């Protein structure tokens, strides 16, 4: 009891001294805000557990697609018939279904246009289209007779009314006959809403074909039908299923797509077929069509049309490309497990440069091998990189990268877009609401990959192109803000760079690499081909690391809190007295972080102290004494500048 009273007295005296010195600088910190007694996360249930894992009753619906599509390259029109087999795995009967109609964003006065989220003032808007043209939607229950369905189209979504409820455990077929024109003249767009586009080249157009078919909206246990409109920034949230896709167009075109090519003998010339087969086992890249063959008519079959047939399993989307101008190269990539993946690159002759598309195969191989070993195995049989006029866009097994990028930028975009295989293609988060769960996670992984690639060839380029303090500016929205609510000029800073910075901080300076990597891998494993929410991620990391990181998730993700640790006072012992100095630190802002302090004594001995974040559970003031006696000459907070301290001018104290 005497010891307890002595400690309390010591605590009272030191805090009184600190409080007196701080009377004109009030702290904004509130310990109960970051260390609450009630959980920051929702209670677990049968669908989603409190440990961040899918529960025993977790469910999600499924959409399988069979699509026959043709491309009219004179009018730039897509015409298709798709049959969607939709499986209702939910516990409720459904009287209607919702589908995404992304092409409708190009209509005049679409919500995306009127919200001015992607068009600069004065942009050429002659490229407006009528969006999807729906000729009919036929519905058949349990392989019954097809019936014409009543549909309701509103902006970028379509409701299909069912003549009888789709019960739990049942399937239904939707046959949709549709068409649309490629949009044009949106190249001055502020943001890349033009994820389907045409790039003119010297030898013909390159078609980037994405968001090209009506797609099922996700029905989940969190929000019911996810029907937020497509406005441009918020990307996609999609069900998993299988794809069988047949693409018909003039034979002069080379086509690549997300899925495996099923009929190479019908769409390749004999020499191309030979090279294609050789590439499947070659460690060196093989030119399926070389640069000197691009303008040679004999490099394509002589028949007027070809139908390219592809199959993709267990995926959430499908994209494809077509052009007469492609140089086509491929290489066999062996993953750490021994699995073989065909790395395929398609680009126009003008992009075949030593510091650009010549290195595409090299970048594909490293990205797939590194991420497969580090996090989870690459899930597809091929990885296709297509030159386009898009800055970069990702789909299962296929990515579009800029035809003009060179050097570090080309490496960065290829690595990043292929990195999206893991988020959100494998771990299917809701990009329309939580873009940081794929962009930020991916950017974090990219930074690790860049440090490992080719002895650090591109490591000299900054991971963050603004000061770290800029990631916490008052003007910034919180990370967990819906993407379309974030101002366009903040999107990259918040969704990409800030999240990557914070995950790196958590990994390298709070949890440690071993604990973090184990937890991150487990999260990927648990939610592969499923639909996690932010709370699932937070709970998963908490559970796997054995830490309650509420203080971190709340301050850094849910809020835009700042951090400022301040040296308030240093009390040295009197001369000739063998006593310890007293050091008083205050947390001035709302965020908390561990405290790292370097203490230099007058005899020039230095000591480093690393205190856990729990020191701030008792309030804004923390007082400690060094381990050894004697006066100190300097105290320095965070000498390595690890943490995002907003004011480093108050991080140092000197006695001289």
XYZ file of C-alpha atoms in Angstrom:
656
model
C 0.000 0.000 0.000
C 2.847 2.414 0.859
C 4.400 1.738 -2.566
C 1.070 2.403 -4.280
C 0.619 5.695 -2.397
C 4.159 6.732 -3.274
C 3.558 5.993 -6.936
C 0.294 7.916 -6.917
C 1.992 10.887 -5.251
C 4.807 10.808 -7.806
C 2.232 10.593 -10.606
C 0.261 13.526 -9.173
C 3.303 15.755 -8.764
C 4.628 15.107 -12.272
C 1.249 15.609 -13.905
C 0.719 18.803 -11.948
C 4.026 20.138 -13.241
C 3.065 19.119 -16.768
C -0.390 20.615 -16.532
C 1.026 23.943 -15.365
C 3.402 24.101 -18.307
C 0.598 23.230 -20.716
C -2.031 25.666 -19.538
C -1.769 27.704 -22.735
C -1.545 24.705 -25.100
C -4.549 22.489 -24.607
C -4.322 18.987 -26.050
C -7.079 17.743 -28.359
C -6.495 14.162 -27.282
C -9.249 12.042 -25.724
C -8.149 8.554 -24.655
C -11.680 7.133 -24.459
C -12.175 7.988 -28.145
C -9.393 5.646 -29.279
C -9.536 3.094 -26.463
C -13.288 2.534 -25.923
C -14.708 -0.211 -23.740
C -17.187 -1.198 -26.441
C -15.887 -2.679 -29.655
C -15.295 -0.333 -32.560
C -16.435 -3.157 -34.843
C -19.884 -4.724 -35.248
C -20.697 -7.830 -33.252
C -20.069 -11.091 -35.038
C -22.921 -13.146 -36.441
C -23.492 -16.339 -38.411
C -22.550 -14.567 -41.651
C -19.435 -12.686 -40.517
C -17.628 -13.616 -37.327
C -16.069 -11.325 -34.739
C -12.684 -12.793 -35.698
C -12.974 -11.388 -39.215
C -13.692 -14.697 -40.934
C -16.721 -15.742 -42.994
C -19.256 -17.318 -40.649
C -20.828 -20.784 -40.903
C -23.895 -19.304 -42.638
C -22.016 -16.908 -44.914
C -23.616 -16.801 -48.353
C -23.218 -15.041 -51.657
C -25.033 -15.386 -54.925
C -23.470 -16.487 -58.189
C -23.674 -15.329 -61.808
C -22.447 -17.481 -64.712
C -22.267 -15.861 -68.160
C -22.481 -17.224 -71.689
C -21.945 -14.392 -74.175
C -21.898 -14.262 -77.975
C -20.744 -10.867 -79.157
C -19.747 -9.254 -82.446
C -17.761 -6.120 -83.209
C -18.654 -3.862 -86.132
C -15.350 -2.068 -86.656
C -16.810 0.357 -89.193
C -19.477 1.765 -86.882
C -17.692 0.823 -83.624
C -20.722 -1.047 -82.362
C -20.896 -4.031 -80.037
C -23.834 -6.404 -80.470
C -24.332 -9.312 -78.136
C -26.568 -11.928 -76.648
C -25.764 -12.990 -73.115
C -27.329 -15.696 -71.019
C -26.849 -15.275 -67.291
C -27.496 -18.169 -64.966
C -28.153 -16.571 -61.599
C -28.069 -18.681 -58.447
C -29.943 -17.447 -55.410
C -27.927 -18.635 -52.427
C -29.452 -16.045 -50.116
C -32.011 -16.953 -47.426
C -34.733 -14.855 -49.090
C -36.991 -15.128 -52.140
C -36.298 -12.558 -54.871
C -39.075 -10.950 -56.909
C -36.704 -8.896 -59.076
C -33.022 -8.632 -59.967
C -30.779 -5.596 -60.426
C -28.105 -5.350 -63.136
C -25.310 -2.845 -63.722
C -25.538 -0.873 -66.984
C -22.211 0.956 -66.982
C -22.355 2.078 -70.624
C -25.274 4.319 -69.697
C -22.837 6.703 -68.013
C -22.096 8.051 -71.519
C -25.664 9.229 -72.039
C -26.348 12.937 -71.948
C -27.401 13.910 -68.433
C -26.391 10.627 -66.866
C -25.745 11.067 -63.160
C -22.014 10.833 -63.813
C -22.165 13.582 -66.431
C -24.406 15.902 -64.433
C -22.341 15.382 -61.276
C -19.291 16.590 -63.263
C -17.133 13.946 -61.643
C -15.020 13.139 -64.676
C -15.454 15.799 -67.351
C -13.482 19.017 -67.336
C -15.378 22.137 -68.239
C -15.058 22.681 -71.964
C -14.472 19.003 -72.762
C -15.577 17.753 -76.149
C -18.808 15.891 -75.450
C -19.602 14.795 -78.995
C -18.876 11.249 -77.905
C -22.135 10.860 -75.995
C -23.962 7.635 -76.808
C -27.335 6.122 -76.034
C -25.646 3.652 -73.714
C -26.912 0.080 -73.731
C -29.655 -0.627 -76.207
C -31.746 -3.501 -74.826
C -33.735 -5.360 -77.472
C -35.229 -7.847 -75.036
C -34.764 -9.662 -71.732
C -36.093 -13.208 -71.576
C -36.454 -15.069 -68.292
C -36.740 -18.793 -67.701
C -37.123 -20.476 -64.309
C -35.504 -23.872 -63.786
C -34.978 -24.404 -67.542
C -38.626 -23.653 -68.200
C -40.147 -21.684 -71.065
C -38.557 -18.319 -71.793
C -40.804 -15.359 -71.073
C -40.363 -11.709 -71.938
C -39.531 -9.834 -68.768
C -40.622 -6.395 -67.681
C -37.579 -4.210 -67.190
C -36.961 -0.806 -65.681
C -33.795 1.117 -66.623
C -32.682 3.990 -64.422
C -29.332 5.596 -65.196
C -26.638 2.889 -64.843
C -28.821 0.115 -63.468
C -31.666 -2.063 -64.706
C -34.339 -3.906 -62.719
C -35.660 -7.148 -64.172
C -39.020 -8.141 -62.719
C -39.599 -11.856 -62.267
C -42.966 -13.463 -63.020
C -42.564 -15.689 -59.964
C -40.192 -15.397 -56.998
C -36.749 -16.926 -57.219
C -36.618 -19.008 -54.056
C -33.527 -19.745 -51.963
C -31.463 -22.440 -53.649
C -33.025 -21.887 -57.074
C -31.470 -20.704 -60.343
C -32.827 -18.574 -63.150
C -31.670 -17.846 -66.708
C -31.745 -14.337 -68.152
C -31.199 -13.894 -71.881
C -30.356 -10.312 -72.801
C -29.980 -9.096 -76.374
C -28.152 -5.788 -76.379
C -25.901 -3.378 -78.258
C -23.926 -0.177 -77.706
C -21.666 2.289 -79.492
C -18.149 2.907 -78.264
C -17.953 6.381 -76.706
C -15.590 8.856 -78.330
C -13.939 12.195 -77.585
C -13.768 11.746 -73.847
C -9.988 11.935 -73.832
C -10.048 15.168 -71.790
C -11.827 13.407 -68.966
C -10.634 14.306 -65.464
C -10.827 10.686 -64.397
C -10.720 7.484 -66.363
C -14.419 6.776 -66.635
C -13.529 5.808 -70.215
C -12.518 2.310 -69.186
C -13.807 1.067 -72.540
C -12.137 2.953 -75.342
C -10.418 3.067 -78.731
C -6.775 3.992 -79.329
C -5.919 5.058 -82.903
C -2.517 3.778 -84.073
C -0.555 3.779 -87.326
C -1.808 0.313 -88.230
C -5.347 0.476 -86.946
C -7.496 0.925 -83.867
C -6.913 -0.824 -80.544
C -10.190 -1.654 -78.854
C -10.194 -1.837 -75.060
C -13.440 -3.593 -74.293
C -14.647 -3.444 -70.693
C -17.964 -2.922 -68.892
C -19.287 -4.269 -72.176
C -22.200 -6.439 -71.027
C -24.985 -5.997 -68.432
C -23.681 -7.445 -65.151
C -25.494 -8.593 -62.034
C -25.414 -6.282 -59.058
C -24.308 -7.909 -55.820
C -26.923 -8.867 -53.258
C -25.239 -9.246 -49.867
C -26.037 -9.511 -46.171
C -24.770 -5.987 -45.481
C -26.631 -3.683 -47.865
C -29.071 -5.891 -49.735
C -28.916 -4.919 -53.414
C -25.838 -2.820 -54.118
C -27.167 -0.387 -56.705
C -25.049 2.730 -56.303
C -24.783 4.423 -59.726
C -21.625 4.254 -61.794
C -20.266 7.816 -61.678
C -16.646 7.206 -62.667
C -14.509 7.105 -59.529
C -16.229 4.326 -57.606
C -15.380 1.170 -59.519
C -17.060 -2.206 -59.337
C -18.650 -4.795 -57.072
C -19.422 -8.054 -58.823
C -20.517 -11.635 -58.249
C -18.261 -14.584 -59.046
C -18.984 -17.178 -61.704
C -17.788 -18.791 -64.925
C -17.568 -17.138 -68.344
C -17.937 -18.662 -71.803
C -17.401 -15.906 -74.358
C -17.426 -16.052 -78.173
C -16.181 -12.949 -80.011
C -16.846 -12.575 -83.762
C -15.132 -9.913 -85.857
C -13.106 -9.530 -89.080
C -10.230 -12.000 -89.321
C -7.679 -9.217 -89.699
C -7.983 -8.652 -85.952
C -5.988 -10.320 -83.210
C -8.009 -10.819 -80.036
C -6.942 -11.480 -76.463
C -9.169 -11.802 -73.427
C -9.435 -12.684 -69.764
C -10.081 -16.375 -70.361
C -8.255 -19.297 -71.923
C -8.366 -19.495 -75.721
C -10.307 -22.625 -76.646
C -9.980 -22.706 -80.451
C -6.464 -21.577 -81.441
C -6.471 -23.690 -84.603
C -9.449 -21.705 -85.938
C -8.159 -18.185 -85.273
C -4.362 -18.411 -85.666
C -2.286 -19.056 -88.752
C -0.250 -22.292 -88.718
C 2.964 -20.419 -87.887
C 1.221 -18.433 -85.134
C -0.188 -21.646 -83.676
C 3.290 -23.141 -83.628
C 4.715 -20.077 -81.877
C 1.795 -19.918 -79.442
C 2.421 -23.503 -78.376
C 6.166 -22.866 -78.130
C 5.595 -19.873 -75.841
C 3.810 -22.097 -73.328
C 7.103 -23.751 -72.415
C 9.646 -21.055 -73.316
C 11.635 -19.140 -70.711
C 12.359 -16.537 -73.385
C 9.615 -14.480 -74.981
C 8.278 -15.749 -78.271
C 6.807 -13.408 -80.897
C 3.505 -14.907 -81.981
C 3.299 -12.000 -84.414
C 6.506 -10.026 -84.913
C 6.776 -6.322 -85.690
C 7.627 -6.920 -89.350
C 4.473 -9.009 -89.769
C 1.954 -6.454 -88.498
C 1.198 -5.013 -91.942
C 1.440 -8.390 -93.698
C -2.027 -9.751 -94.628
C -0.678 -13.295 -94.507
C -0.194 -12.930 -90.751
C -3.929 -13.494 -90.371
C -6.288 -16.196 -91.696
C -7.716 -15.439 -95.146
C -11.376 -16.042 -94.218
C -13.558 -12.954 -93.712
C -14.449 -13.494 -90.057
C -13.131 -15.333 -87.024
C -14.907 -16.298 -83.841
C -12.550 -16.371 -80.867
C -13.756 -18.622 -78.046
C -12.661 -18.118 -74.454
C -13.424 -19.674 -71.072
C -12.705 -18.230 -67.619
C -13.669 -19.897 -64.351
C -14.233 -18.504 -60.862
C -13.964 -14.852 -61.824
C -15.934 -11.678 -61.233
C -15.561 -10.047 -64.647
C -14.298 -10.468 -68.202
C -12.568 -8.041 -70.591
C -11.037 -8.308 -74.052
C -9.090 -6.437 -76.697
C -8.899 -6.473 -80.484
C -6.658 -4.800 -83.058
C -5.073 -5.185 -86.484
C -1.988 -3.377 -85.167
C -0.779 -5.786 -82.497
C 2.700 -7.057 -82.046
C 2.005 -10.141 -79.930
C 4.571 -11.766 -77.693
C 4.244 -14.398 -74.969
C 6.404 -16.185 -72.422
C 6.015 -19.078 -70.024
C 6.032 -17.972 -66.376
C 6.602 -20.606 -63.698
C 5.206 -19.727 -60.281
C 6.921 -20.859 -57.064
C 4.482 -23.792 -56.786
C 5.423 -24.981 -60.286
C 2.192 -23.760 -61.875
C 2.669 -22.426 -65.426
C 1.120 -19.154 -66.575
C 1.271 -17.699 -70.083
C 2.375 -14.069 -69.941
C 1.038 -12.289 -73.024
C 1.803 -8.742 -74.236
C 0.078 -6.948 -77.119
C 1.090 -3.506 -78.341
C 1.475 -1.442 -81.535
C 4.883 -1.232 -83.256
C 5.403 2.345 -82.083
C 5.359 1.138 -78.444
C 8.117 -1.425 -78.979
C 10.820 0.525 -77.137
C 13.625 -0.718 -74.895
C 12.414 1.190 -71.824
C 8.749 0.514 -72.511
C 6.790 -2.441 -73.904
C 9.946 -4.413 -74.711
C 10.057 -5.123 -70.948
C 6.398 -6.062 -70.532
C 7.049 -9.795 -70.252
C 9.790 -9.216 -67.681
C 7.463 -7.098 -65.527
C 4.601 -9.580 -65.804
C 6.820 -12.478 -64.754
C 8.264 -10.752 -61.700
C 4.907 -9.440 -60.494
C 3.197 -12.821 -60.713
C 6.087 -14.713 -59.136
C 6.705 -12.246 -56.300
C 3.083 -11.760 -55.259
C 2.371 -15.494 -55.583
C 5.185 -16.320 -53.200
C 4.498 -13.426 -50.824
C 0.705 -13.479 -50.519
C -1.278 -16.044 -52.536
C -0.868 -17.886 -55.822
C -1.897 -16.173 -59.044
C -5.287 -17.768 -59.838
C -5.471 -17.707 -63.664
C -3.726 -19.576 -66.474
C -2.682 -16.432 -68.313
C -1.809 -12.799 -67.705
C -2.385 -10.389 -70.582
C -0.964 -6.861 -70.801
C -2.544 -4.657 -73.492
C -1.322 -1.286 -74.761
C -4.160 1.240 -74.742
C -4.963 4.885 -74.184
C -6.052 4.092 -70.624
C -3.685 5.122 -67.841
C -4.210 1.650 -66.429
C -7.170 -0.587 -65.697
C -7.455 -4.088 -64.334
C -9.604 -7.139 -65.061
C -9.246 -10.838 -64.288
C -6.320 -12.163 -66.315
C -6.033 -8.993 -68.430
C -4.901 -5.421 -67.825
C -4.850 -2.288 -69.961
C -1.753 -0.088 -69.613
C -0.738 3.070 -71.410
C 0.864 2.592 -74.828
C 3.013 5.666 -74.167
C 4.470 4.943 -70.718
C 8.217 4.448 -70.332
C 10.774 3.823 -67.620
C 9.634 3.804 -64.011
C 6.089 4.759 -64.947
C 5.714 1.736 -67.213
C 7.033 -0.592 -64.509
C 4.740 1.007 -61.929
C 1.554 0.728 -63.987
C 2.162 -2.883 -65.079
C 3.022 -3.957 -61.544
C 0.040 -2.082 -60.115
C -2.593 -3.260 -62.573
C -1.487 -6.889 -62.335
C -1.372 -6.469 -58.559
C -5.117 -5.914 -58.690
C -5.377 -9.656 -59.332
C -5.192 -10.047 -55.553
C -7.389 -7.036 -54.743
C -10.196 -7.015 -55.894
C -10.156 -9.937 -58.373
C -9.292 -12.575 -55.774
C -10.583 -10.793 -52.661
C -13.801 -9.278 -53.973
C -14.369 -6.135 -51.923
C -16.918 -3.467 -52.788
C -14.967 -0.956 -54.869
C -17.998 1.260 -55.340
C -17.983 1.979 -51.591
C -14.496 1.069 -50.360
C -11.943 1.714 -53.101
C -9.138 1.858 -50.540
C -9.575 -1.881 -49.947
C -8.155 -2.590 -53.392
C -6.240 0.528 -54.479
C -4.506 1.109 -51.166
C -3.779 -2.553 -50.493
C -2.399 -2.883 -54.005
C -0.254 0.255 -53.687
C 1.158 -1.131 -50.431
C 2.098 -4.402 -52.164
C 3.537 -2.496 -55.131
C 5.970 -0.644 -52.888
C 7.302 -3.916 -51.505
C 7.626 -5.362 -55.008
C 9.488 -2.304 -56.301
C 12.112 -2.676 -53.585
C 12.708 -6.268 -54.669
C 12.592 -5.861 -58.455
C 15.908 -6.155 -60.292
C 18.076 -5.134 -57.354
C 15.971 -2.060 -56.658
C 16.142 -0.616 -60.184
C 13.239 1.765 -59.569
C 13.655 2.268 -55.827
C 14.893 5.837 -56.254
C 11.435 7.042 -57.238
C 9.362 8.358 -54.296
C 6.561 6.136 -53.040
C 4.691 9.230 -51.865
C 4.907 12.343 -54.025
C 3.967 14.737 -51.205
C 5.261 15.241 -47.681
C 3.850 12.706 -45.204
C 2.176 15.560 -43.337
C 0.213 16.211 -46.527
C -1.536 12.862 -46.051
C -3.195 14.308 -42.956
C -4.149 17.780 -44.187
C -7.374 19.153 -42.732
C -8.838 19.415 -46.238
C -8.592 15.663 -46.862
C -11.532 13.324 -46.495
C -11.203 10.245 -44.305
C -10.041 7.050 -46.013
C -13.405 5.373 -45.414
C -15.239 8.033 -47.436
C -17.203 6.718 -50.406
C -15.002 7.141 -53.511
C -17.425 9.303 -55.475
C -17.635 11.696 -52.520
C -13.878 12.270 -52.478
C -12.808 15.280 -54.592
C -11.025 14.005 -57.728
C -7.764 15.742 -56.806
C -7.691 13.843 -53.494
C -8.400 10.361 -54.822
C -4.794 9.300 -55.393
C -3.556 10.821 -52.146
C -6.234 9.213 -49.972
C -7.120 5.899 -51.581
C -3.654 4.935 -52.788
C -0.803 6.699 -51.023
C -2.209 7.219 -47.541
C -3.420 3.631 -47.225
C -0.098 2.276 -48.523
C 1.790 4.479 -46.080
C -0.343 3.386 -43.129
C -0.118 -0.328 -43.905
C 3.666 0.030 -44.211
C 3.744 1.847 -40.872
C 1.662 -0.889 -39.279
C 3.819 -3.631 -40.777
C 7.272 -2.246 -40.183
C 7.000 -0.172 -37.015
C 3.951 -1.244 -35.011
C 3.318 -4.962 -35.518
C 6.491 -6.149 -37.179
C 6.789 -7.794 -40.571
C 6.273 -11.379 -39.428
C 3.023 -10.726 -37.562
C 1.621 -8.439 -40.240
C 2.451 -10.720 -43.168
C 0.876 -13.720 -41.450
C -2.292 -11.724 -40.807
C -2.461 -10.262 -44.324
C -2.056 -13.686 -45.914
C -4.761 -15.136 -43.702
C -7.148 -12.322 -44.646
C -6.541 -13.071 -48.339
C -7.036 -16.800 -47.783
C -10.225 -16.384 -45.752
C -11.885 -13.953 -48.171
C -10.713 -15.288 -51.547
C -13.672 -15.283 -53.956
C -15.830 -13.671 -51.264
C -17.043 -10.187 -50.320
C -15.342 -8.719 -47.222
C -16.322 -5.406 -45.640
C -13.891 -2.995 -43.925
C -14.935 -4.355 -40.540
C -13.985 -7.871 -41.693
C -10.497 -6.661 -42.589
C -10.026 -4.805 -39.314
C -11.296 -7.745 -37.253
C -9.177 -10.212 -39.222
C -5.953 -8.286 -38.624
C -6.838 -7.774 -34.944
C -7.497 -11.472 -34.487
C -4.443 -12.767 -36.340
C -2.011 -10.374 -34.656
C -3.563 -10.616 -31.193
C -3.842 -6.830 -30.993
C -6.791 -4.520 -30.479
C -5.945 -1.948 -33.136
C -9.096 0.104 -32.638
C -6.951 3.169 -31.967
C -5.292 2.756 -35.374
C -8.373 1.934 -37.471
C -10.436 4.679 -35.833
C -7.895 7.500 -36.097
C -6.269 6.633 -39.401
C -9.105 5.094 -41.479
C -12.480 6.090 -40.064
C -11.276 9.612 -39.243
C -8.613 11.959 -40.539
C -6.974 12.446 -37.157
C -3.536 13.989 -36.882
C -0.636 13.119 -34.588
C 1.657 15.496 -32.714
C 3.886 14.284 -29.873
C 5.500 17.115 -27.918
C 8.337 17.336 -25.392
C 6.713 19.462 -22.711
C 9.372 19.515 -20.038
C 12.659 17.909 -19.048
C 13.641 18.123 -15.370
C 17.313 17.380 -14.792
C 18.631 16.371 -11.361
C 20.623 18.982 -9.466
C 24.364 19.080 -9.896
C 26.213 16.441 -7.928
C 23.048 14.454 -7.247
C 22.808 10.885 -8.486
C 19.197 11.009 -9.589
C 17.327 10.442 -12.796
C 15.956 13.095 -15.088
C 12.194 13.364 -15.574
C 10.888 13.662 -19.124
C 7.315 14.788 -19.789
C 5.674 14.166 -23.177
C 2.231 15.251 -24.302
C 0.048 13.972 -27.113
C -1.303 17.190 -28.610
C -3.570 15.890 -31.396
C -6.398 13.328 -31.576
C -4.354 10.416 -32.934
C -2.095 8.172 -30.866
C 1.022 6.293 -31.898
C 3.816 4.458 -30.099
C 6.443 6.760 -28.616
C 10.086 6.461 -29.700
C 12.566 8.650 -27.812
C 16.311 9.101 -28.053
C 17.915 10.427 -24.852
C 21.452 11.823 -24.871
C 23.138 12.284 -21.497
C 25.720 14.913 -20.640
C 28.367 12.187 -20.647
C 27.382 11.578 -24.331
C 25.793 8.188 -23.714
C 22.669 7.667 -25.806
C 19.664 5.477 -25.092
C 16.632 4.644 -27.237
C 13.260 4.048 -25.585
C 10.310 2.569 -27.448
C 7.007 2.797 -25.605
C 3.820 1.096 -26.825
C 0.706 3.024 -27.777
C -0.939 1.867 -24.546
C 0.924 4.621 -22.666
C -1.759 6.981 -23.960
C -4.643 5.073 -22.396
C -4.290 7.180 -19.221
C -4.522 10.490 -21.036
C -2.535 12.995 -23.029
C 0.495 13.233 -20.711
C 3.193 10.580 -20.328
C 6.052 10.942 -17.884
C 9.092 8.716 -17.556
C 12.663 8.676 -16.315
C 15.628 7.187 -18.158
C 17.099 3.917 -16.987
C 20.356 5.514 -15.783
C 21.121 8.394 -13.477
C 22.432 11.766 -14.444
C 21.442 14.882 -16.331
C 20.487 14.736 -20.001
C 21.618 17.147 -22.704
C 19.109 16.276 -25.448
C 15.783 14.507 -25.883
C 14.541 13.706 -29.385
C 11.192 12.168 -30.324
C 11.146 9.775 -33.294
C 14.691 10.384 -34.498
C 14.104 8.111 -37.508
C 10.925 10.037 -38.402
C 8.908 6.853 -38.542
C 5.572 8.268 -37.418
C 3.451 10.982 -39.093
C 4.172 13.729 -36.576
C 2.645 16.968 -37.839
C 4.965 19.314 -35.920
C 8.552 18.175 -35.502
C 9.650 21.516 -34.089
C 8.457 20.372 -30.660
C 10.136 16.971 -30.923
C 13.521 18.092 -29.609
C 14.727 19.482 -26.298
C 18.284 20.613 -25.589
C 19.891 21.773 -22.393
C 22.276 24.088 -24.227
